[in-house]
């Protein structure tokens, strides 16, 4: 009978332990917790360094990149909303490889009638739909979008090519050897999409007065990147992950209606041909105005222009050097202002174009926001190297190109606007202008790693927004990301996922990387170390193609910090932060050794004899002797209160442990323990705190700096609401 009882007890104990362990593991799984060593190096994940991407994160001594130059003639057919273009392309093979063919991107084909993009999306019947979209969706009526390639030529002869949806392969007559160049031309046309009706990253916005606002990009066949990391970056364009492009020089002639105002990538070459004398005088004034924008085209002048229709055309000529793309904006509706910006002694022009529908918001803020962005981004990266930055207003756009971007944020028809509208407009302008730095100059592969441009840019954007209007943009990125990170793990992807396959694209590519960098700067590294490392990365990879490894390694190389634990957890997993207080135990000074210490003293007598006098610490209040240290204190005040605090980490991420102690007199003390405190135990650690006065409360991460998804365990003693909830849970059922 006794044996049976012991067996039953043993089975009960094993079952209970098993259930407890199962519940513990379930909670860990729910929180994205993994039991692997969080501090192991990333050598099993990162690409092996080589002579092009060095172990330091810098470009290697054999680094190369291709160069592509374009000479283009572009004509806008306003009557039919079409673009007609021809381009002469010079491809420079700076690699050590013989190239049998070239790959060209045809991004407009994403919306062609035979595009596969709609077929790659789950689709259900909508409760309502426009007649035009019904025809497209259910009546197989095409809209006629996509590139029409009229000819591909070299040396006056047709050049063999093959179109595979959004990519075109140029079959070279013979392999292009290292150091050689190849010249060819493409002639094309395409129908311009209406952004509000057809969607798209560029296109036209139509107004009730019959005018259009053309914000045109991805409008010409562009060479894909060839490098030693991907070979040809020839992923199809599915509409979301953006563009991988080579740097080069551009000469572009833009022929538009004579009453249009135009801005574009590059420097205008023929001001006298396209601007009036008054406009040239105003622009000359703007070049010397560093405090306020100067109106080059006033609202009154724009309103007058939009009522007419020119019959002739003008050709605006632009040149740009060392840019990876080209875009332009044109309309007769534009108000135009500009001001000069001093970036470390260099004068840069900040410019805005906007229809009257953008005022008064745009006239008040757009160009000033551009100026702030150039100054603040330059502080954290490198001096802005281009001659200008342009913000163009379009109702539903937020897209970036070298020197020019298209931005939303429109007041109500009566000119009033909310703080939300103002914040959205300023945020998108700062963000899109900021993209000049990432990826227009630090030219990462957007098609593969969206976070490398969107995440880094979103992080610097936070700092620039704080300078422009700290009250309007007050935020805590680490706190703000917790709702996403603590959500359904099956609907979250690691940051290090190719952009087209990411779940919850916005938080993954923008908010989470930005929050991570914000935490690195504020909490983990500190601004001085972080800023030096971030500048080092940015300057190393100006006008080059960095990889994620180059970023991770440069940040460590320039800071002297091992951050592999952070990159692994934050970028390669969906683990979360959850650090809390498990137990707080008061301790007391005593002159009585515990039974365990007494046994140790007997066992290791010689060792203890060599130690000399001892005082002891106990958790038994009845054995306390607050005077036990007095004779050894050398006149200093002996702490009256000692606490052993056990901290737990149910979450999978390791983070610094930030502890705030509040004393009886209301004063506080904060201590930050590095993330390495979890190196030897990934579940719990203990710290002892002593004080001359009673500690009334302890709080973990009081300012929400570490993206802790569950703050219910962050305080001791637990808030009364938590205690009441615990009582309710105990009395249920």
XYZ file of C-alpha atoms in Angstrom:
733
model
C 0.000 0.000 0.000
C 2.857 2.398 0.859
C 4.633 1.613 -2.428
C 1.431 2.310 -4.351
C 1.015 5.650 -2.559
C 4.582 6.636 -3.372
C 4.056 5.608 -6.996
C 0.860 7.630 -7.213
C 2.595 10.587 -5.596
C 5.537 10.275 -7.988
C 3.252 10.087 -10.999
C 1.301 13.065 -9.690
C 4.521 15.033 -9.197
C 5.782 14.143 -12.681
C 2.430 15.022 -14.270
C 2.235 18.300 -12.367
C 5.792 19.190 -13.333
C 5.074 18.231 -16.923
C 1.968 20.420 -17.036
C 3.870 23.315 -15.471
C 6.693 22.909 -17.969
C 4.190 22.658 -20.820
C 2.489 25.869 -19.684
C 5.887 27.539 -19.351
C 6.892 26.453 -22.859
C 3.496 27.515 -24.224
C 3.964 30.984 -22.796
C 7.483 31.119 -24.222
C 6.155 30.073 -27.636
C 3.420 32.701 -27.470
C 6.074 35.298 -26.702
C 8.398 34.088 -29.432
C 10.850 32.728 -26.877
C 13.652 30.407 -27.995
C 16.081 28.678 -25.638
C 19.150 28.946 -27.855
C 22.107 31.011 -26.659
C 21.105 34.583 -27.408
C 24.707 35.813 -27.340
C 26.234 33.441 -29.862
C 27.947 35.182 -32.753
C 26.216 35.713 -36.086
C 28.855 33.868 -38.107
C 26.317 31.123 -38.866
C 23.967 33.693 -40.428
C 25.985 36.483 -42.044
C 27.592 36.121 -45.438
C 31.313 35.403 -45.311
C 33.404 38.568 -45.735
C 35.365 38.866 -48.971
C 37.550 41.303 -50.880
C 34.489 43.332 -51.918
C 32.566 43.371 -48.630
C 35.164 43.410 -45.863
C 34.841 41.936 -42.373
C 34.867 45.479 -40.969
C 31.701 46.328 -42.895
C 33.574 48.615 -45.303
C 33.848 48.184 -49.073
C 36.712 45.773 -49.792
C 39.755 46.615 -51.889
C 38.241 44.777 -54.871
C 34.790 46.394 -54.577
C 33.208 47.311 -57.921
C 29.914 48.583 -59.232
C 28.574 49.156 -62.695
C 27.740 52.551 -64.188
C 24.878 53.364 -66.550
C 24.487 56.697 -68.363
C 21.266 57.861 -69.997
C 20.494 60.514 -72.609
C 16.715 60.822 -72.987
C 14.107 62.769 -74.911
C 10.702 62.647 -73.218
C 7.449 64.111 -74.516
C 4.249 64.461 -72.516
C 1.100 64.116 -74.620
C -1.348 65.942 -72.340
C -4.336 65.436 -74.633
C -4.025 61.650 -74.450
C -2.138 61.325 -71.141
C 0.743 59.431 -72.688
C 4.510 59.486 -72.349
C 6.665 59.106 -75.448
C 10.348 58.530 -74.907
C 13.632 57.519 -76.423
C 16.842 56.835 -74.523
C 20.443 56.200 -75.455
C 22.096 54.035 -72.827
C 25.805 53.537 -72.180
C 26.535 50.551 -69.956
C 29.972 50.440 -68.292
C 31.123 46.964 -67.255
C 33.339 47.654 -64.251
C 33.219 44.046 -63.071
C 35.762 41.336 -63.812
C 33.071 39.251 -65.485
C 32.168 38.750 -69.123
C 28.475 39.636 -69.495
C 26.434 37.725 -72.069
C 23.318 39.859 -71.613
C 21.926 42.840 -69.706
C 18.707 42.980 -67.666
C 16.405 45.993 -67.933
C 13.515 46.789 -65.585
C 10.105 47.515 -67.118
C 8.221 48.508 -63.979
C 5.180 49.918 -65.784
C 4.391 46.373 -66.938
C 3.253 45.595 -63.401
C -0.089 47.154 -64.351
C -0.183 45.884 -67.944
C -3.317 44.032 -69.038
C -1.455 40.695 -68.986
C 0.282 41.373 -65.663
C 0.533 38.475 -63.228
C 0.404 40.783 -60.211
C -3.410 40.622 -59.776
C -3.266 36.818 -60.097
C -0.780 36.585 -57.221
C -3.251 38.065 -54.743
C -6.026 36.436 -52.819
C -9.295 37.939 -54.013
C -12.860 37.976 -52.720
C -15.941 39.761 -53.963
C -16.261 43.324 -52.694
C -19.543 44.698 -51.409
C -19.189 47.686 -53.745
C -16.988 48.528 -56.736
C -16.693 51.251 -59.367
C -18.017 50.426 -62.847
C -14.522 50.789 -64.335
C -13.046 48.364 -61.807
C -15.964 45.970 -62.363
C -15.136 45.902 -66.074
C -11.473 45.246 -65.295
C -12.161 42.600 -62.659
C -15.118 40.728 -64.129
C -15.388 41.640 -67.810
C -11.716 41.246 -68.804
C -11.618 44.815 -70.058
C -8.018 46.008 -70.093
C -6.908 49.561 -69.412
C -3.998 49.584 -71.833
C -1.256 50.262 -69.306
C 2.324 49.041 -69.474
C 5.289 49.770 -71.717
C 4.947 49.625 -75.481
C 8.517 48.953 -76.628
C 8.754 50.398 -80.124
C 12.377 49.489 -80.805
C 15.638 48.319 -79.242
C 18.654 49.239 -81.379
C 22.425 49.296 -81.395
C 24.545 50.872 -84.111
C 21.399 51.563 -86.144
C 20.406 47.870 -86.160
C 17.733 45.987 -84.198
C 19.047 44.443 -80.987
C 17.818 41.033 -79.860
C 15.776 41.218 -76.655
C 13.204 39.216 -74.710
C 10.512 40.615 -72.396
C 9.638 38.578 -69.320
C 6.843 40.584 -67.705
C 8.583 43.409 -65.742
C 12.067 42.442 -66.940
C 13.651 42.665 -70.388
C 16.787 40.757 -71.332
C 19.096 42.483 -73.802
C 20.936 39.778 -75.749
C 24.374 41.194 -76.532
C 25.910 40.565 -79.964
C 29.023 39.390 -78.124
C 29.986 39.094 -74.468
C 30.802 42.426 -72.851
C 34.320 42.092 -71.452
C 35.566 43.727 -68.224
C 36.284 47.409 -68.721
C 34.230 47.659 -71.929
C 31.117 49.730 -72.600
C 28.041 48.938 -74.646
C 25.739 51.533 -76.204
C 22.156 50.888 -77.264
C 18.857 52.727 -77.525
C 15.240 52.032 -76.607
C 12.171 53.814 -77.889
C 8.873 53.394 -76.063
C 5.548 54.894 -75.019
C 2.953 54.204 -72.353
C -0.391 55.403 -71.087
C -0.218 57.338 -67.804
C -2.276 55.918 -64.955
C -4.573 58.049 -62.795
C -3.163 57.614 -59.292
C -6.511 58.026 -57.523
C -8.417 55.701 -59.864
C -5.811 53.175 -60.974
C -3.299 53.315 -58.121
C 0.433 53.392 -58.651
C 3.576 55.006 -57.311
C 3.574 57.657 -60.020
C 1.119 58.947 -62.601
C -1.381 61.779 -62.776
C -3.888 63.367 -60.430
C -6.891 64.822 -62.256
C -8.811 67.880 -61.045
C -12.389 68.973 -61.673
C -11.146 71.968 -63.674
C -9.748 69.597 -66.308
C -6.122 70.044 -65.313
C -3.732 67.297 -64.289
C -0.834 67.116 -61.890
C 1.767 64.793 -63.417
C 4.207 63.165 -60.988
C 6.147 60.824 -63.233
C 8.594 58.079 -62.251
C 9.468 54.538 -63.306
C 8.689 55.995 -66.724
C 11.679 54.651 -68.667
C 13.366 51.251 -69.068
C 16.129 51.148 -66.424
C 19.108 48.855 -66.033
C 19.066 46.431 -63.138
C 21.973 46.072 -60.723
C 24.739 43.576 -61.399
C 27.101 42.825 -58.491
C 28.958 40.048 -56.705
C 26.175 39.528 -54.139
C 23.160 38.797 -56.348
C 24.649 38.630 -59.807
C 21.834 40.273 -61.750
C 19.162 41.659 -59.433
C 16.372 40.577 -61.739
C 13.496 39.884 -59.347
C 10.135 40.663 -60.867
C 8.370 43.842 -59.702
C 5.144 42.769 -57.980
C 4.236 46.308 -56.950
C 5.541 46.479 -53.393
C 9.288 45.888 -53.026
C 10.988 48.792 -54.692
C 13.998 49.255 -56.880
C 17.646 48.215 -57.201
C 19.446 50.573 -59.579
C 22.916 51.581 -60.760
C 24.411 55.063 -60.510
C 25.108 57.065 -63.624
C 24.875 60.426 -65.370
C 21.677 61.717 -66.996
C 20.879 64.239 -69.707
C 17.113 64.550 -70.097
C 15.007 66.788 -72.327
C 11.400 67.085 -71.118
C 8.940 68.496 -73.637
C 5.665 69.617 -72.033
C 2.920 72.194 -72.707
C 4.392 75.685 -72.730
C 2.353 76.858 -69.722
C 3.601 74.064 -67.436
C 6.062 74.435 -64.571
C 8.529 71.537 -64.333
C 10.873 70.186 -61.678
C 13.026 67.098 -61.990
C 16.106 65.250 -60.868
C 19.177 67.292 -61.770
C 20.064 70.883 -62.574
C 18.040 72.920 -65.061
C 20.290 73.809 -68.024
C 18.158 76.339 -69.913
C 16.529 78.719 -67.418
C 16.337 81.530 -69.965
C 14.383 79.370 -72.404
C 11.711 78.141 -70.000
C 11.442 80.738 -67.194
C 10.210 84.277 -67.456
C 12.460 87.144 -66.480
C 10.402 87.653 -63.314
C 10.713 83.997 -62.355
C 14.485 84.089 -62.870
C 14.813 87.189 -60.667
C 12.747 85.582 -57.933
C 14.785 82.389 -58.101
C 17.999 84.412 -57.858
C 16.581 85.986 -54.695
C 15.679 82.538 -53.329
C 19.301 81.446 -53.752
C 20.257 84.025 -51.114
C 17.270 83.590 -48.798
C 18.248 81.259 -45.941
C 15.406 82.149 -43.551
C 12.194 82.118 -45.566
C 11.011 80.649 -48.875
C 10.622 82.976 -51.851
C 7.607 82.563 -54.150
C 8.751 82.071 -57.741
C 5.216 81.408 -58.995
C 2.511 82.881 -56.753
C -0.909 81.391 -56.104
C -2.522 84.180 -58.083
C -0.286 83.419 -61.070
C -0.948 79.675 -60.797
C -4.711 80.223 -60.642
C -4.519 82.351 -63.777
C -2.433 79.739 -65.594
C -4.761 76.853 -64.770
C -7.630 78.586 -66.588
C -5.867 78.490 -69.947
C -4.389 75.895 -72.292
C -1.181 76.544 -74.194
C -1.039 75.296 -77.753
C 2.749 75.215 -77.943
C 5.404 73.359 -75.981
C 8.632 74.031 -74.106
C 11.551 71.712 -73.585
C 13.132 71.738 -70.123
C 16.690 70.378 -70.090
C 18.144 68.738 -66.997
C 21.507 67.222 -66.183
C 22.318 65.051 -63.200
C 25.536 63.325 -62.211
C 25.949 60.297 -59.986
C 22.259 59.545 -59.503
C 20.521 56.173 -59.507
C 17.215 57.285 -61.039
C 15.308 60.156 -62.596
C 11.801 61.526 -61.982
C 9.904 64.703 -62.812
C 6.726 66.640 -62.064
C 4.833 68.960 -64.384
C 1.583 70.951 -64.324
C 0.235 74.412 -65.084
C -1.364 74.448 -61.617
C 1.877 74.727 -59.647
C 2.683 77.365 -57.087
C 6.479 77.335 -56.772
C 8.653 78.449 -53.869
C 12.276 77.902 -52.840
C 14.869 78.856 -50.251
C 18.571 78.323 -49.686
C 19.895 75.876 -47.099
C 23.375 76.049 -45.610
C 24.811 72.559 -45.169
C 28.307 73.043 -43.751
C 29.066 75.947 -46.065
C 27.407 74.483 -49.152
C 24.238 76.127 -50.463
C 21.468 73.664 -51.316
C 18.100 74.730 -52.721
C 14.974 73.518 -50.940
C 11.991 73.719 -53.263
C 8.256 72.963 -53.320
C 5.652 72.698 -56.075
C 1.969 72.491 -55.137
C -1.459 73.313 -56.561
C -3.635 75.825 -54.731
C -5.466 72.871 -53.188
C -2.411 72.391 -50.953
C -2.585 75.848 -49.389
C -2.219 77.303 -46.854
C -0.529 74.237 -45.397
C 2.059 73.778 -48.130
C 3.133 77.397 -48.403
C 3.585 77.504 -44.629
C 5.509 74.293 -44.131
C 6.699 72.266 -47.136
C 9.939 74.017 -48.053
C 10.836 74.638 -44.411
C 10.400 70.912 -43.758
C 12.679 70.141 -46.724
C 15.337 72.460 -45.287
C 15.134 70.918 -41.807
C 15.443 67.438 -43.297
C 18.600 68.276 -45.252
C 20.259 69.821 -42.196
C 19.326 67.125 -39.667
C 20.048 64.141 -41.913
C 23.402 65.630 -42.880
C 24.361 65.816 -39.195
C 23.867 62.073 -38.720
C 25.189 60.877 -42.097
C 27.140 63.082 -44.532
C 26.773 66.500 -46.101
C 23.974 66.390 -48.661
C 25.841 66.216 -51.994
C 23.148 67.217 -54.508
C 22.291 70.811 -55.504
C 18.609 70.689 -54.509
C 15.745 68.780 -52.929
C 12.193 69.177 -54.203
C 8.848 68.386 -52.537
C 5.865 68.053 -54.896
C 2.286 67.843 -53.641
C -0.039 65.138 -54.905
C -3.149 64.081 -53.013
C -2.345 60.424 -52.273
C 1.355 59.970 -52.883
C 4.441 59.364 -50.832
C 7.333 58.395 -53.106
C 10.983 59.324 -53.392
C 13.548 59.792 -56.151
C 16.918 61.566 -56.395
C 16.417 65.258 -55.551
C 12.613 65.057 -55.913
C 9.706 63.431 -54.075
C 5.904 63.359 -54.237
C 3.942 63.917 -51.019
C 0.387 63.877 -49.659
C -1.255 66.066 -46.999
C -4.123 68.253 -48.212
C -6.212 70.742 -46.221
C -10.002 70.828 -46.358
C -11.491 72.732 -49.318
C -11.935 75.813 -47.101
C -8.229 75.762 -46.205
C -8.624 74.497 -42.658
C -6.713 71.467 -41.471
C -6.285 69.369 -38.354
C -3.088 68.618 -36.468
C -3.396 65.093 -37.832
C -3.316 66.379 -41.430
C -0.405 68.687 -40.646
C 1.496 65.898 -38.901
C 0.898 63.495 -41.782
C 2.020 66.044 -44.358
C 5.177 67.016 -42.466
C 5.954 63.387 -41.704
C 5.736 62.268 -45.306
C 7.808 65.221 -46.587
C 10.586 64.623 -44.062
C 10.451 60.891 -44.775
C 10.531 61.170 -48.565
C 13.170 63.909 -48.666
C 15.151 61.774 -46.226
C 15.148 58.982 -48.791
C 17.710 61.044 -50.691
C 20.156 59.671 -48.129
C 18.726 56.118 -47.972
C 18.641 54.635 -50.651
C 19.341 57.327 -53.244
C 22.914 57.752 -51.998
C 23.496 54.839 -49.599
C 22.140 52.608 -52.335
C 20.854 49.425 -50.699
C 18.877 46.734 -52.522
C 15.251 47.765 -51.945
C 13.857 44.836 -53.868
C 15.549 42.416 -51.456
C 15.863 44.279 -48.131
C 13.140 46.888 -47.720
C 14.176 47.699 -44.148
C 17.606 48.923 -45.252
C 16.112 52.039 -46.785
C 12.699 52.353 -45.127
C 13.795 51.388 -41.628
C 16.995 53.419 -41.516
C 15.219 56.380 -43.076
C 12.280 56.116 -40.656
C 14.729 56.179 -37.741
C 16.481 59.383 -38.860
C 13.059 60.824 -39.693
C 12.109 60.536 -36.004
C 15.071 62.709 -35.018
C 14.377 65.298 -37.744
C 10.673 65.500 -36.849
C 11.597 66.187 -33.236
C 13.657 69.170 -34.376
C 10.896 70.522 -36.624
C 8.077 70.245 -34.039
C 8.822 68.277 -30.870
C 5.310 68.732 -29.467
C 3.489 67.622 -32.610
C 5.713 64.571 -33.090
C 6.081 63.507 -29.462
C 6.412 59.715 -29.509
C 8.159 56.703 -28.038
C 9.039 54.334 -30.910
C 9.971 51.509 -28.536
C 6.619 51.693 -26.772
C 4.693 52.200 -29.998
C 5.983 48.952 -31.552
C 4.869 46.708 -28.665
C 1.337 46.208 -29.938
C 2.677 44.834 -33.217
C 5.390 42.704 -31.639
C 3.094 41.262 -28.997
C 0.470 40.272 -31.570
C -0.230 36.974 -33.271
C 3.201 35.474 -33.965
C 1.873 33.566 -36.981
C 1.142 36.907 -38.640
C 4.584 38.438 -38.056
C 7.731 38.008 -40.156
C 11.338 38.639 -39.120
C 12.711 41.939 -40.397
C 15.249 39.957 -42.426
C 12.622 38.785 -44.916
C 12.436 39.667 -48.602
C 9.956 42.506 -48.952
C 7.370 40.772 -51.134
C 6.856 37.988 -48.590
C 6.640 40.103 -45.456
C 3.502 39.990 -43.327
C 2.367 43.371 -41.954
C 4.701 45.248 -44.277
C 4.549 48.653 -42.570
C 5.576 47.651 -39.050
C 8.089 45.121 -40.357
C 9.915 47.356 -42.836
C 9.431 50.785 -41.251
C 8.460 50.865 -37.574
C 10.310 47.895 -36.082
C 13.740 48.629 -37.640
C 13.332 52.307 -36.705
C 12.364 51.409 -33.130
C 15.352 49.070 -32.900
C 17.788 51.765 -34.013
C 16.120 54.239 -31.660
C 16.717 51.822 -28.763
C 20.314 51.252 -29.847
C 20.959 54.993 -29.804
C 19.048 55.909 -26.652
C 19.413 52.888 -24.391
C 21.996 50.365 -25.563
C 24.873 52.312 -27.141
C 24.241 55.939 -26.263
C 24.118 58.796 -28.792
C 27.876 59.425 -28.985
C 28.844 55.854 -29.860
C 25.808 55.264 -32.044
C 26.130 58.491 -34.029
C 29.793 57.873 -34.829
C 29.064 54.327 -35.986
C 26.020 55.351 -38.028
C 27.981 58.130 -39.745
C 30.784 55.677 -40.445
C 28.408 53.266 -42.176
C 26.724 56.064 -44.122
C 29.968 57.601 -45.346
C 31.555 54.255 -46.196
C 28.661 53.366 -48.458
C 27.874 56.702 -50.118
C 27.135 56.025 -53.806
C 27.673 52.298 -53.276
C 25.593 49.134 -52.758
C 25.707 47.956 -49.106
C 24.299 44.685 -47.781
C 22.763 44.034 -44.342
C 26.094 42.520 -43.274
C 27.855 45.768 -44.144
C 25.502 47.684 -41.868
C 25.722 45.254 -38.938
C 29.515 44.973 -39.174
C 30.106 48.718 -39.610
C 28.023 49.525 -36.536
C 30.120 47.125 -34.446
C 33.430 48.015 -36.079
C 33.041 51.754 -35.437
C 31.618 51.466 -31.917
C 33.669 48.688 -30.358
C 30.482 46.928 -29.250
C 29.427 43.345 -29.874
C 25.829 43.719 -31.024
C 25.319 40.271 -32.531
C 22.792 39.477 -29.775
C 20.736 42.497 -30.840
C 20.857 41.881 -34.593
C 19.974 38.197 -34.100
C 17.016 38.829 -31.816
C 15.556 42.003 -33.300
C 16.194 41.366 -37.010
C 16.246 37.595 -37.446
C 13.463 36.496 -35.069
C 10.012 37.603 -33.989
C 10.906 37.240 -30.313
C 9.624 39.900 -27.922
C 10.838 41.757 -24.867
C 9.185 40.820 -21.583
C 11.256 41.491 -18.473
C 9.693 41.692 -15.036
C 10.102 41.334 -11.290
C 9.585 37.801 -10.015
C 10.309 38.249 -6.304
C 11.536 40.867 -3.848
C 12.931 39.537 -0.595
C 14.024 41.775 2.332
C 17.377 40.810 3.861
C 18.918 41.740 7.210
C 22.343 42.154 8.758
C 23.031 39.674 11.522
C 25.839 38.360 13.668
C 24.414 34.829 13.540
C 25.606 32.557 10.724
C 22.961 30.372 9.143
C 23.016 26.624 9.622
C 24.406 26.228 6.115
C 27.211 28.728 6.723
C 28.033 27.030 10.032
C 28.492 23.720 8.231
C 30.668 25.368 5.569
C 32.853 26.991 8.235
C 33.394 23.616 9.843
C 34.147 21.972 6.499
C 36.515 24.700 5.262
C 37.884 25.947 8.582
C 41.280 27.124 7.286
C 39.667 29.122 4.485
C 37.251 30.853 6.829
C 39.962 31.478 9.457
C 41.943 33.371 6.815
C 38.972 35.596 6.044
C 38.996 37.192 9.470
C 35.877 38.792 11.008
C 32.575 38.213 9.186
C 29.119 39.723 9.194
C 26.206 37.730 7.915
C 23.055 38.366 5.919
C 19.792 36.570 6.634
C 16.239 36.553 5.389
C 15.006 35.916 8.953
C 13.878 39.167 10.480
C 13.998 37.724 13.981
C 17.765 37.199 13.643
C 18.435 40.740 12.479
C 21.102 42.845 14.168
C 21.317 46.246 12.462
C 24.495 47.014 14.447
C 26.426 44.009 13.112
C 28.503 46.209 10.717
C 28.961 49.222 12.951
C 32.468 48.367 14.195
C 33.680 47.828 10.625
C 31.991 50.839 8.979
C 34.867 53.281 9.496
C 32.408 55.997 10.438
C 30.320 55.621 7.302
C 26.567 55.119 7.390
C 25.561 51.495 7.206
C 22.586 50.679 4.930
C 19.582 49.775 7.006
C 17.713 48.095 4.168
C 18.853 45.294 1.880
C 16.698 43.679 -0.801
C 17.302 40.642 -2.974
C 15.402 41.113 -6.216
C 14.866 38.298 -8.671
C 14.095 39.415 -12.239
C 12.483 37.142 -14.806
C 12.490 37.207 -18.595
C 9.519 35.349 -20.110
C 10.202 37.068 -23.444
C 12.703 35.725 -25.937
C 14.694 38.937 -26.472
C 17.586 39.959 -24.281
C 17.656 43.652 -23.452
C 19.294 45.903 -20.901
C 17.645 45.732 -17.494
C 16.563 49.223 -16.434
C 15.556 49.413 -12.762
C 14.118 52.423 -10.939
C 14.041 52.417 -7.134
C 11.711 54.764 -5.252
C 12.616 55.476 -1.622
C 10.523 56.386 1.404
C 11.252 60.103 0.998
C 10.013 60.026 -2.628
C 13.449 60.248 -4.212
C 14.386 57.847 -7.005
C 17.487 56.119 -8.291
C 17.870 54.408 -11.628
C 20.355 51.718 -12.612
C 20.826 50.222 -16.078
C 22.366 46.774 -16.354
C 23.684 45.785 -19.816
C 21.958 43.082 -21.824
C 24.882 40.817 -20.988
C 23.373 40.358 -17.532
C 21.361 37.538 -19.176
C 24.446 35.781 -20.586
C 24.492 32.902 -18.093
C 20.793 32.556 -17.382
C 18.229 33.423 -20.007
C 15.306 33.086 -17.600
C 16.050 34.718 -14.236
C 18.800 36.768 -12.613
C 19.186 38.308 -9.153
C 20.497 41.644 -7.951
C 20.910 42.978 -4.411
C 20.051 46.599 -3.613
C 20.946 48.339 -0.344
C 19.861 51.673 1.059
C 19.873 53.788 4.184
C 16.120 54.171 3.796
C 13.284 51.882 2.895
C 12.645 51.128 -0.787
C 8.943 51.662 -1.314
C 8.706 50.485 -4.933
C 10.746 49.026 -7.777
C 9.959 49.402 -11.452
C 11.485 47.802 -14.531
C 11.834 49.913 -17.695
C 9.960 52.912 -16.272
C 10.126 54.938 -19.508
C 9.267 52.009 -21.817
C 12.654 52.076 -23.564
C 12.991 48.371 -24.424
C 9.705 47.556 -26.222
C 8.399 45.447 -23.325
C 5.149 43.851 -24.530
C 3.803 42.959 -21.073
C 4.197 45.515 -18.289
C 1.988 43.670 -15.792
C 5.128 42.216 -14.185
C 7.206 45.399 -14.271
C 6.320 46.798 -10.832
C 6.780 45.872 -7.171
C 4.563 45.963 -5.313
C 2.027 45.192 -7.990
C -0.478 47.983 -8.667
C -3.788 47.584 -6.871
C -5.612 46.972 -10.152
C -3.352 44.004 -10.830
C -4.003 42.600 -7.351
C -7.749 42.913 -7.880
C -7.461 41.139 -11.240
C -5.504 38.347 -9.571
C -8.206 38.003 -6.912
C -10.924 37.841 -9.587
C -9.025 35.144 -11.482
C -8.589 33.064 -8.314
C -12.301 33.214 -7.498
C -13.503 32.281 -10.998
C -15.203 28.905 -11.429
